[in-house]
PDB file of C-alpha atoms in Angstrom:
ATOM      1  CA  MET U   1     189.892  78.773 177.761  1.00 88.00           C
ATOM      2  CA  ARG U   2     189.817  74.940 177.968  1.00 91.00           C
ATOM      3  CA  GLU U   3     186.998  75.157 180.492  1.00 94.00           C
ATOM      4  CA  ASP U   4     185.024  77.517 178.255  1.00 93.00           C
ATOM      5  CA  ILE U   5     185.438  75.187 175.280  1.00 93.00           C
ATOM      6  CA  LEU U   6     184.353  72.210 177.370  1.00 95.00           C
ATOM      7  CA  ASN U   7     181.314  74.175 178.543  1.00 95.00           C
ATOM      8  CA  VAL U   8     180.290  74.774 174.937  1.00 94.00           C
ATOM      9  CA  LEU U   9     180.871  71.099 174.150  1.00 94.00           C
ATOM     10  CA  ALA U  10     178.782  70.013 177.147  1.00 95.00           C
ATOM     11  CA  GLU U  11     175.977  72.309 176.037  1.00 95.00           C
ATOM     12  CA  ILE U  12     176.005  70.893 172.493  1.00 94.00           C
ATOM     13  CA  CYS U  13     176.195  67.289 173.739  1.00 95.00           C
ATOM     14  CA  GLU U  14     173.640  67.988 176.475  1.00 94.00           C
ATOM     15  CA  ASP U  15     175.807  66.061 178.935  1.00 95.00           C
ATOM     16  CA  GLU U  16     178.365  67.234 181.479  1.00 95.00           C
ATOM     17  CA  CYS U  17     180.300  63.939 181.228  1.00 94.00           C
ATOM     18  CA  VAL U  18     182.376  65.425 178.406  1.00 95.00           C
ATOM     19  CA  LYS U  19     183.999  67.719 180.968  1.00 95.00           C
ATOM     20  CA  ASP U  20     184.821  64.876 183.356  1.00 94.00           C
ATOM     21  CA  ASP U  21     186.130  62.237 180.937  1.00 95.00           C
ATOM     22  CA  LEU U  22     188.162  63.803 178.157  1.00 97.00           C
ATOM     23  CA  GLU U  23     188.515  60.422 176.436  1.00 96.00           C
ATOM     24  CA  THR U  24     184.756  59.934 175.981  1.00 95.00           C
ATOM     25  CA  GLU U  25     183.986  58.701 172.467  1.00 96.00           C
ATOM     26  CA  LEU U  26     181.571  61.412 171.350  1.00 96.00           C
ATOM     27  CA  PHE U  27     180.218  59.869 168.163  1.00 94.00           C
ATOM     28  CA  GLU U  28     180.188  56.206 169.240  1.00 94.00           C
ATOM     29  CA  SER U  29     178.377  57.081 172.459  1.00 95.00           C
ATOM     30  CA  GLY U  30     175.775  59.140 170.604  1.00 95.00           C
ATOM     31  CA  LEU U  31     176.685  62.355 172.421  1.00 95.00           C
ATOM     32  CA  MET U  32     177.463  64.106 169.153  1.00 94.00           C
ATOM     33  CA  ASP U  33     176.522  63.708 165.517  1.00 93.00           C
ATOM     34  CA  SER U  34     177.540  65.650 162.427  1.00 88.00           C
ATOM     35  CA  LEU U  35     174.871  68.290 163.021  1.00 92.00           C
ATOM     36  CA  GLY U  36     176.020  68.724 166.617  1.00 92.00           C
ATOM     37  CA  PHE U  37     179.592  69.120 165.445  1.00 90.00           C
ATOM     38  CA  ALA U  38     178.525  71.795 162.975  1.00 91.00           C
ATOM     39  CA  GLU U  39     176.720  73.612 165.816  1.00 93.00           C
ATOM     40  CA  PHE U  40     179.876  73.328 167.919  1.00 91.00           C
ATOM     41  CA  LEU U  41     181.971  74.908 165.143  1.00 91.00           C
ATOM     42  CA  VAL U  42     179.509  77.806 164.861  1.00 93.00           C
ATOM     43  CA  GLU U  43     179.738  78.379 168.633  1.00 92.00           C
ATOM     44  CA  LEU U  44     183.559  78.334 168.473  1.00 89.00           C
ATOM     45  CA  GLU U  45     183.472  80.977 165.793  1.00 90.00           C
ATOM     46  CA  ASP U  46     180.915  83.117 167.638  1.00 93.00           C
ATOM     47  CA  GLN U  47     182.486  82.911 171.088  1.00 90.00           C
ATOM     48  CA  PHE U  48     186.204  82.574 170.389  1.00 88.00           C
ATOM     49  CA  ASP U  49     186.708  83.840 166.834  1.00 91.00           C
ATOM     50  CA  ILE U  50     188.124  80.453 165.795  1.00 89.00           C
ATOM     51  CA  VAL U  51     187.187  79.273 162.321  1.00 90.00           C
ATOM     52  CA  ILE U  52     187.369  75.554 161.582  1.00 89.00           C
ATOM     53  CA  SER U  53     185.686  74.204 158.483  1.00 88.00           C
ATOM     54  CA  PRO U  54     184.060  70.765 158.847  1.00 85.00           C
ATOM     55  CA  SER U  55     185.896  69.698 155.691  1.00 88.00           C
ATOM     56  CA  GLU U  56     189.254  70.381 157.404  1.00 89.00           C
ATOM     57  CA  VAL U  57     188.909  67.575 159.946  1.00 88.00           C
ATOM     58  CA  GLU U  58     188.212  63.866 159.928  1.00 87.00           C
ATOM     59  CA  ARG U  59     185.885  62.284 162.473  1.00 86.00           C
ATOM     60  CA  GLU U  60     188.775  60.448 164.170  1.00 89.00           C
ATOM     61  CA  ASP U  61     190.490  63.833 164.708  1.00 87.00           C
ATOM     62  CA  ILE U  62     187.584  65.115 166.803  1.00 89.00           C
ATOM     63  CA  ASN U  63     186.017  62.036 168.393  1.00 93.00           C
ATOM     64  CA  THR U  64     186.964  62.871 172.002  1.00 96.00           C
ATOM     65  CA  PRO U  65     186.888  66.094 174.038  1.00 96.00           C
ATOM     66  CA  GLU U  66     190.689  65.925 174.384  1.00 96.00           C
ATOM     67  CA  LYS U  67     191.177  65.794 170.617  1.00 94.00           C
ATOM     68  CA  ILE U  68     188.779  68.703 170.162  1.00 93.00           C
ATOM     69  CA  LEU U  69     190.708  70.733 172.746  1.00 93.00           C
ATOM     70  CA  GLU U  70     193.978  69.972 170.968  1.00 93.00           C
ATOM     71  CA  LEU U  71     192.506  71.013 167.631  1.00 89.00           C
ATOM     72  CA  VAL U  72     191.109  74.269 168.982  1.00 89.00           C
ATOM     73  CA  GLU U  73     194.284  75.100 170.888  1.00 89.00           C
ATOM     74  CA  SER U  74     196.329  74.552 167.717  1.00 88.00           C
ATOM     75  CA  ARG U  75     194.204  77.223 166.001  1.00 83.00           C
ATOM     76  CA  ILE U  76     194.620  79.875 168.676  1.00 78.00           C
TER      77      ILE U  76
END
């Protein structure tokens, strides 16, 4: 499942580096913005039946691929 989530993240960020370096700063590096994160949440719901509201998380909770994986895995 981690690989599938990273694939979705790479597609949203339009960069495979998020799969190689799980500590990549997504927002600071410009790989993701708030709209991209919203798209990511929609994909999670569509593909994995995981519902996370944008209002439930702070930016620092989801600013790296590793933190996103931890968040998603905590909801499974």
